[in-house]
Amino acid sequence: MSKEIVVLASGNGSNFQSLINHIEAGHIEANIRCLIADRPCPATKRAKQHGISYYELPRHNDRMLNLHVLAMLCHNIDLIVCAGYLTILDSHFINLFPNKIINIHPSLLPKYGGKGMYGLNVHQAVLDASETESGCTVHVVDSGIDTGRILAQETVTISPLDDARSLQTKVQEKELRLLPQVVKALLGSRVNA
Ligand code: GRF
């Protein structure tokens, strides 16, 4: 029986799209049960275009209501993929799905993770620290912010000409390949993340 994934996103959804492409091309044997977004965002348009159910769960909804809806939508799921989801997940939700929630982050964790480290902020912080390389990380979600066990990383070299935007583009190119690889590996194995 095909494995089931739920994807959580808040933004453009290019990582979500990459998963869709890999599944549609038959590289990953899985079904995306639904997309959950915490705001109106381009990711929901992608879901619509590909006939994938999607739900908007505004982050300022009642906390318990969101928790129950999320838990219901993820019932019996094989893997939950946070692909640019900006709401911090409730620890009760995380505890319901131990080792089944993964996240992609645009830095080489444990560096440049935590509160406020999202979008261009991450890349600007990397440049401000005069790093010579950066990259992306797929990790298990635990109750901290970007602190869960690291599953895989990809690096990029920073050139002196890079600004936050060009670095973001470089890192994203790697993300779009790394996330499907990890999802495929996790779904193909019998063990949890
Ligand atoms: C990615 O950079 C990811 O690492 C981070 O949020 C961004 C989402 O981009 N968590 P997109 O919505 O997939 O284009």
PDB file of C-alpha atoms and ligand atoms in Angstrom:
ATOM      1  CA  MET A   1       0.000   0.000   0.000  1.00  0.00           C
ATOM      2  CA  SER A   2       1.329   3.446  -0.922  1.00  0.00           C
ATOM      3  CA  LYS A   3       2.736   5.544   1.926  1.00  0.00           C
ATOM      4  CA  GLU A   4       0.913   8.709   2.928  1.00  0.00           C
ATOM      5  CA  ILE A   5       2.408  12.135   3.490  1.00  0.00           C
ATOM      6  CA  VAL A   6       0.955  15.347   4.853  1.00  0.00           C
ATOM      7  CA  VAL A   7       2.788  18.556   3.917  1.00  0.00           C
ATOM      8  CA  LEU A   8       2.679  21.760   5.979  1.00  0.00           C
ATOM      9  CA  ALA A   9       3.605  25.025   4.254  1.00  0.00           C
ATOM     10  CA  SER A  10       3.161  28.784   4.577  1.00  0.00           C
ATOM     11  CA  GLY A  11       4.817  30.233   1.510  1.00  0.00           C
ATOM     12  CA  ASN A  12       5.734  29.769  -2.084  1.00  0.00           C
ATOM     13  CA  GLY A  13       5.682  25.991  -1.841  1.00  0.00           C
ATOM     14  CA  SER A  14       8.647  25.188  -4.063  1.00  0.00           C
ATOM     15  CA  ASN A  15       9.689  22.341  -1.770  1.00  0.00           C
ATOM     16  CA  PHE A  16       6.098  21.083  -1.814  1.00  0.00           C
ATOM     17  CA  GLN A  17       6.182  21.297  -5.618  1.00  0.00           C
ATOM     18  CA  SER A  18       9.416  19.336  -5.704  1.00  0.00           C
ATOM     19  CA  LEU A  19       7.769  16.545  -3.704  1.00  0.00           C
ATOM     20  CA  ILE A  20       4.762  16.590  -6.039  1.00  0.00           C
ATOM     21  CA  ASN A  21       7.076  16.354  -9.070  1.00  0.00           C
ATOM     22  CA  HIS A  22       9.011  13.424  -7.652  1.00  0.00           C
ATOM     23  CA  ILE A  23       5.815  11.574  -6.771  1.00  0.00           C
ATOM     24  CA  GLU A  24       4.170  12.265 -10.125  1.00  0.00           C
ATOM     25  CA  ALA A  25       7.336  11.103 -11.896  1.00  0.00           C
ATOM     26  CA  GLY A  26       7.252   7.864  -9.911  1.00  0.00           C
ATOM     27  CA  HIS A  27      10.543   8.541  -8.091  1.00  0.00           C
ATOM     28  CA  ILE A  28       8.828   8.424  -4.722  1.00  0.00           C
ATOM     29  CA  GLU A  29       6.085   5.913  -4.086  1.00  0.00           C
ATOM     30  CA  ALA A  30       3.721   7.925  -1.957  1.00  0.00           C
ATOM     31  CA  ASN A  31       0.492   9.824  -1.891  1.00  0.00           C
ATOM     32  CA  ILE A  32       0.204  13.374  -0.570  1.00  0.00           C
ATOM     33  CA  ARG A  33      -2.913  13.115   1.554  1.00  0.00           C
ATOM     34  CA  CYS A  34      -3.221  16.882   1.887  1.00  0.00           C
ATOM     35  CA  LEU A  35      -1.476  20.200   2.276  1.00  0.00           C
ATOM     36  CA  ILE A  36      -2.037  22.212   5.436  1.00  0.00           C
ATOM     37  CA  ALA A  37      -1.288  25.932   5.251  1.00  0.00           C
ATOM     38  CA  ASP A  38      -1.458  28.446   8.084  1.00  0.00           C
ATOM     39  CA  ARG A  39      -2.334  31.356   5.744  1.00  0.00           C
ATOM     40  CA  PRO A  40      -3.362  32.008   2.163  1.00  0.00           C
ATOM     41  CA  CYS A  41      -0.207  31.289   0.164  1.00  0.00           C
ATOM     42  CA  PRO A  42       0.972  30.144  -3.272  1.00  0.00           C
ATOM     43  CA  ALA A  43       1.488  26.605  -1.948  1.00  0.00           C
ATOM     44  CA  THR A  44      -2.306  26.129  -1.844  1.00  0.00           C
ATOM     45  CA  LYS A  45      -2.526  27.065  -5.535  1.00  0.00           C
ATOM     46  CA  ARG A  46      -0.027  24.334  -6.296  1.00  0.00           C
ATOM     47  CA  ALA A  47      -2.160  21.843  -4.348  1.00  0.00           C
ATOM     48  CA  LYS A  48      -5.229  22.898  -6.317  1.00  0.00           C
ATOM     49  CA  GLN A  49      -3.409  22.561  -9.654  1.00  0.00           C
ATOM     50  CA  HIS A  50      -2.415  18.992  -8.782  1.00  0.00           C
ATOM     51  CA  GLY A  51      -5.737  17.893  -7.333  1.00  0.00           C
ATOM     52  CA  ILE A  52      -4.389  17.662  -3.783  1.00  0.00           C
ATOM     53  CA  SER A  53      -6.744  18.516  -0.909  1.00  0.00           C
ATOM     54  CA  TYR A  54      -5.669  21.499   1.120  1.00  0.00           C
ATOM     55  CA  TYR A  55      -6.769  23.169   4.322  1.00  0.00           C
ATOM     56  CA  GLU A  56      -6.041  26.585   5.714  1.00  0.00           C
ATOM     57  CA  LEU A  57      -5.651  26.557   9.473  1.00  0.00           C
ATOM     58  CA  PRO A  58      -5.069  30.196  10.463  1.00  0.00           C
ATOM     59  CA  ARG A  59      -2.391  30.342  13.140  1.00  0.00           C
ATOM     60  CA  HIS A  60      -4.516  32.614  15.342  1.00  0.00           C
ATOM     61  CA  ASN A  61      -7.383  30.134  15.509  1.00  0.00           C
ATOM     62  CA  ASP A  62      -8.146  28.601  18.862  1.00  0.00           C
ATOM     63  CA  ARG A  63      -5.054  26.540  19.778  1.00  0.00           C
ATOM     64  CA  MET A  64      -6.997  23.432  20.779  1.00  0.00           C
ATOM     65  CA  LEU A  65      -9.113  23.592  17.653  1.00  0.00           C
ATOM     66  CA  ASN A  66      -6.022  23.728  15.431  1.00  0.00           C
ATOM     67  CA  LEU A  67      -4.422  20.923  17.388  1.00  0.00           C
ATOM     68  CA  HIS A  68      -7.464  18.666  16.950  1.00  0.00           C
ATOM     69  CA  VAL A  69      -7.866  19.410  13.254  1.00  0.00           C
ATOM     70  CA  LEU A  70      -4.153  18.852  12.594  1.00  0.00           C
ATOM     71  CA  ALA A  71      -4.182  15.600  14.541  1.00  0.00           C
ATOM     72  CA  MET A  72      -7.252  14.385  12.642  1.00  0.00           C
ATOM     73  CA  LEU A  73      -5.781  15.249   9.261  1.00  0.00           C
ATOM     74  CA  CYS A  74      -2.589  13.401  10.177  1.00  0.00           C
ATOM     75  CA  HIS A  75      -4.278  10.315  11.612  1.00  0.00           C
ATOM     76  CA  ASN A  76      -2.370   7.146  10.676  1.00  0.00           C
ATOM     77  CA  ILE A  77       0.092   9.105   8.570  1.00  0.00           C
ATOM     78  CA  ASP A  78       3.515   7.803   7.540  1.00  0.00           C
ATOM     79  CA  LEU A  79       5.318  11.134   7.363  1.00  0.00           C
ATOM     80  CA  ILE A  80       4.576  14.802   8.063  1.00  0.00           C
ATOM     81  CA  VAL A  81       6.780  17.203   6.100  1.00  0.00           C
ATOM     82  CA  CYS A  82       7.187  20.811   7.205  1.00  0.00           C
ATOM     83  CA  ALA A  83       8.226  22.614   4.035  1.00  0.00           C
ATOM     84  CA  GLY A  84       8.415  26.260   4.972  1.00  0.00           C
ATOM     85  CA  TYR A  85       5.716  26.127   7.669  1.00  0.00           C
ATOM     86  CA  LEU A  86       6.074  29.216   9.834  1.00  0.00           C
ATOM     87  CA  THR A  87       3.855  28.291  12.766  1.00  0.00           C
ATOM     88  CA  ILE A  88       5.638  26.613  15.665  1.00  0.00           C
ATOM     89  CA  LEU A  89       3.984  23.231  16.123  1.00  0.00           C
ATOM     90  CA  ASP A  90       2.243  22.570  19.413  1.00  0.00           C
ATOM     91  CA  SER A  91       4.266  20.176  21.565  1.00  0.00           C
ATOM     92  CA  HIS A  92       1.152  18.003  22.027  1.00  0.00           C
ATOM     93  CA  PHE A  93       1.010  17.550  18.268  1.00  0.00           C
ATOM     94  CA  ILE A  94       4.719  16.703  18.119  1.00  0.00           C
ATOM     95  CA  ASN A  95       4.278  14.146  20.889  1.00  0.00           C
ATOM     96  CA  LEU A  96       1.436  12.478  18.987  1.00  0.00           C
ATOM     97  CA  PHE A  97       3.749  11.794  16.032  1.00  0.00           C
ATOM     98  CA  PRO A  98       7.176  10.992  17.477  1.00  0.00           C
ATOM     99  CA  ASN A  99       9.876  10.792  14.774  1.00  0.00           C
ATOM    100  CA  LYS A 100       7.314  11.212  12.037  1.00  0.00           C
ATOM    101  CA  ILE A 101       7.641  14.965  11.517  1.00  0.00           C
ATOM    102  CA  ILE A 102      10.529  16.369   9.512  1.00  0.00           C
ATOM    103  CA  ASN A 103      11.469  19.916   8.576  1.00  0.00           C
ATOM    104  CA  ILE A 104      13.692  21.518   5.970  1.00  0.00           C
ATOM    105  CA  HIS A 105      15.746  24.495   7.122  1.00  0.00           C
ATOM    106  CA  PRO A 106      17.913  26.751   4.917  1.00  0.00           C
ATOM    107  CA  SER A 107      21.153  26.616   6.910  1.00  0.00           C
ATOM    108  CA  LEU A 108      23.682  24.130   8.147  1.00  0.00           C
ATOM    109  CA  LEU A 109      22.106  23.442  11.515  1.00  0.00           C
ATOM    110  CA  PRO A 110      22.892  23.728  14.369  1.00  0.00           C
ATOM    111  CA  LYS A 111      24.104  27.061  12.996  1.00  0.00           C
ATOM    112  CA  TYR A 112      21.556  29.751  12.161  1.00  0.00           C
ATOM    113  CA  GLY A 113      18.471  28.032  13.532  1.00  0.00           C
ATOM    114  CA  GLY A 114      15.968  29.087  16.176  1.00  0.00           C
ATOM    115  CA  LYS A 115      13.605  31.997  16.668  1.00  0.00           C
ATOM    116  CA  GLY A 116      13.616  34.562  13.859  1.00  0.00           C
ATOM    117  CA  MET A 117      15.782  32.399  11.631  1.00  0.00           C
ATOM    118  CA  TYR A 118      13.621  32.084   8.543  1.00  0.00           C
ATOM    119  CA  GLY A 119      13.630  33.441   5.006  1.00  0.00           C
ATOM    120  CA  LEU A 120      16.270  36.012   4.129  1.00  0.00           C
ATOM    121  CA  ASN A 121      17.130  36.554   7.825  1.00  0.00           C
ATOM    122  CA  VAL A 122      18.972  33.247   7.818  1.00  0.00           C
ATOM    123  CA  HIS A 123      21.078  34.072   4.773  1.00  0.00           C
ATOM    124  CA  GLN A 124      21.826  37.598   5.968  1.00  0.00           C
ATOM    125  CA  ALA A 125      23.023  36.233   9.313  1.00  0.00           C
ATOM    126  CA  VAL A 126      25.275  33.760   7.504  1.00  0.00           C
ATOM    127  CA  LEU A 127      26.775  36.561   5.385  1.00  0.00           C
ATOM    128  CA  ASP A 128      27.141  38.887   8.389  1.00  0.00           C
ATOM    129  CA  ALA A 129      29.204  36.189  10.080  1.00  0.00           C
ATOM    130  CA  SER A 130      31.493  35.986   7.008  1.00  0.00           C
ATOM    131  CA  GLU A 131      30.861  32.282   6.570  1.00  0.00           C
ATOM    132  CA  THR A 132      32.428  30.695   3.503  1.00  0.00           C
ATOM    133  CA  GLU A 133      29.778  28.016   3.182  1.00  0.00           C
ATOM    134  CA  SER A 134      26.137  27.493   3.953  1.00  0.00           C
ATOM    135  CA  GLY A 135      23.514  24.952   2.986  1.00  0.00           C
ATOM    136  CA  CYS A 136      20.323  23.250   4.066  1.00  0.00           C
ATOM    137  CA  THR A 137      19.322  20.671   6.620  1.00  0.00           C
ATOM    138  CA  VAL A 138      16.509  18.156   6.916  1.00  0.00           C
ATOM    139  CA  HIS A 139      15.880  17.263  10.539  1.00  0.00           C
ATOM    140  CA  VAL A 140      13.373  15.564  12.770  1.00  0.00           C
ATOM    141  CA  VAL A 141      11.036  17.995  14.516  1.00  0.00           C
ATOM    142  CA  ASP A 142      11.231  17.934  18.285  1.00  0.00           C
ATOM    143  CA  SER A 143       9.830  20.407  20.792  1.00  0.00           C
ATOM    144  CA  GLY A 144      12.657  22.920  20.258  1.00  0.00           C
ATOM    145  CA  ILE A 145      13.005  25.253  17.282  1.00  0.00           C
ATOM    146  CA  ASP A 146      15.261  23.669  14.628  1.00  0.00           C
ATOM    147  CA  THR A 147      16.886  21.457  17.278  1.00  0.00           C
ATOM    148  CA  GLY A 148      15.785  17.959  16.253  1.00  0.00           C
ATOM    149  CA  ARG A 149      18.058  15.191  15.069  1.00  0.00           C
ATOM    150  CA  ILE A 150      19.761  16.001  11.773  1.00  0.00           C
ATOM    151  CA  LEU A 151      18.952  13.561   8.968  1.00  0.00           C
ATOM    152  CA  ALA A 152      20.799  15.086   6.003  1.00  0.00           C
ATOM    153  CA  GLN A 153      22.575  18.232   4.869  1.00  0.00           C
ATOM    154  CA  GLU A 154      23.807  19.748   1.606  1.00  0.00           C
ATOM    155  CA  THR A 155      26.373  22.528   1.425  1.00  0.00           C
ATOM    156  CA  VAL A 156      26.907  25.455  -0.936  1.00  0.00           C
ATOM    157  CA  THR A 157      29.977  27.630  -1.318  1.00  0.00           C
ATOM    158  CA  ILE A 158      29.502  31.327  -0.643  1.00  0.00           C
ATOM    159  CA  SER A 159      31.127  33.686  -3.109  1.00  0.00           C
ATOM    160  CA  PRO A 160      32.218  37.216  -2.132  1.00  0.00           C
ATOM    161  CA  LEU A 161      29.615  38.466  -4.598  1.00  0.00           C
ATOM    162  CA  ASP A 162      26.693  36.745  -2.857  1.00  0.00           C
ATOM    163  CA  ASP A 163      23.966  38.733  -1.169  1.00  0.00           C
ATOM    164  CA  ALA A 164      21.161  37.233   0.903  1.00  0.00           C
ATOM    165  CA  ARG A 165      18.979  36.745  -2.131  1.00  0.00           C
ATOM    166  CA  SER A 166      21.563  35.003  -4.296  1.00  0.00           C
ATOM    167  CA  LEU A 167      22.539  32.794  -1.377  1.00  0.00           C
ATOM    168  CA  GLN A 168      18.886  31.915  -0.849  1.00  0.00           C
ATOM    169  CA  THR A 169      18.622  30.891  -4.514  1.00  0.00           C
ATOM    170  CA  LYS A 170      21.730  28.696  -4.260  1.00  0.00           C
ATOM    171  CA  VAL A 171      20.518  27.028  -1.069  1.00  0.00           C
ATOM    172  CA  GLN A 172      17.032  26.487  -2.434  1.00  0.00           C
ATOM    173  CA  GLU A 173      18.407  24.650  -5.447  1.00  0.00           C
ATOM    174  CA  LYS A 174      19.928  22.152  -3.028  1.00  0.00           C
ATOM    175  CA  GLU A 175      16.766  21.985  -0.918  1.00  0.00           C
ATOM    176  CA  LEU A 176      14.649  20.928  -3.859  1.00  0.00           C
ATOM    177  CA  ARG A 177      16.817  17.852  -4.291  1.00  0.00           C
ATOM    178  CA  LEU A 178      17.603  17.074  -0.658  1.00  0.00           C
ATOM    179  CA  LEU A 179      14.032  16.969   0.652  1.00  0.00           C
ATOM    180  CA  PRO A 180      12.733  14.395  -1.864  1.00  0.00           C
ATOM    181  CA  GLN A 181      15.835  12.256  -1.260  1.00  0.00           C
ATOM    182  CA  VAL A 182      15.199  12.164   2.469  1.00  0.00           C
ATOM    183  CA  VAL A 183      11.471  11.557   2.059  1.00  0.00           C
ATOM    184  CA  LYS A 184      12.168   8.688  -0.317  1.00  0.00           C
ATOM    185  CA  ALA A 185      14.708   7.172   2.051  1.00  0.00           C
ATOM    186  CA  LEU A 186      12.418   7.453   5.066  1.00  0.00           C
ATOM    187  CA  LEU A 187       9.395   6.013   3.297  1.00  0.00           C
ATOM    188  CA  GLY A 188      11.446   3.184   1.883  1.00  0.00           C
ATOM    189  CA  SER A 189      12.734   2.108   5.263  1.00  0.00           C
ATOM    190  CA  ARG A 190      10.752   0.301   7.871  1.00  0.00           C
ATOM    191  CA  VAL A 191      11.990   2.444  10.669  1.00  0.00           C
ATOM    192  CA  ASN A 192      10.807   5.894  11.634  1.00  0.00           C
ATOM    193  CA  ALA A 193      12.899   9.016  11.132  1.00  0.00           C
TER     194      ALA A 193
HETATM  195  C1  GRF B   1      12.741  26.978   2.488  1.00  0.00           C
HETATM  196  O1  GRF B   1      13.891  27.765   2.377  1.00  0.00           O
HETATM  197  C2  GRF B   1      12.844  26.080   3.683  1.00  0.00           C
HETATM  198  O2  GRF B   1      14.138  25.694   3.981  1.00  0.00           O
HETATM  199  C3  GRF B   1      12.315  26.944   4.791  1.00  0.00           C
HETATM  200  O3  GRF B   1      11.282  27.704   4.197  1.00  0.00           O
HETATM  201  C4  GRF B   1      11.537  27.840   2.812  1.00  0.00           C
HETATM  202  C5  GRF B   1      10.312  27.401   2.089  1.00  0.00           C
HETATM  203  O4  GRF B   1      10.390  27.708   0.718  1.00  0.00           O
HETATM  204  N1  GRF B   1      11.888  26.187   5.926  1.00  0.00           N
HETATM  205  P1  GRF B   1       9.256  27.210  -0.252  1.00  0.00           P
HETATM  206  O5  GRF B   1       7.920  27.681   0.298  1.00  0.00           O
HETATM  207  O6  GRF B   1       9.347  25.727  -0.341  1.00  0.00           O
HETATM  208  O7  GRF B   1       9.551  27.866  -1.570  1.00  0.00           O
END
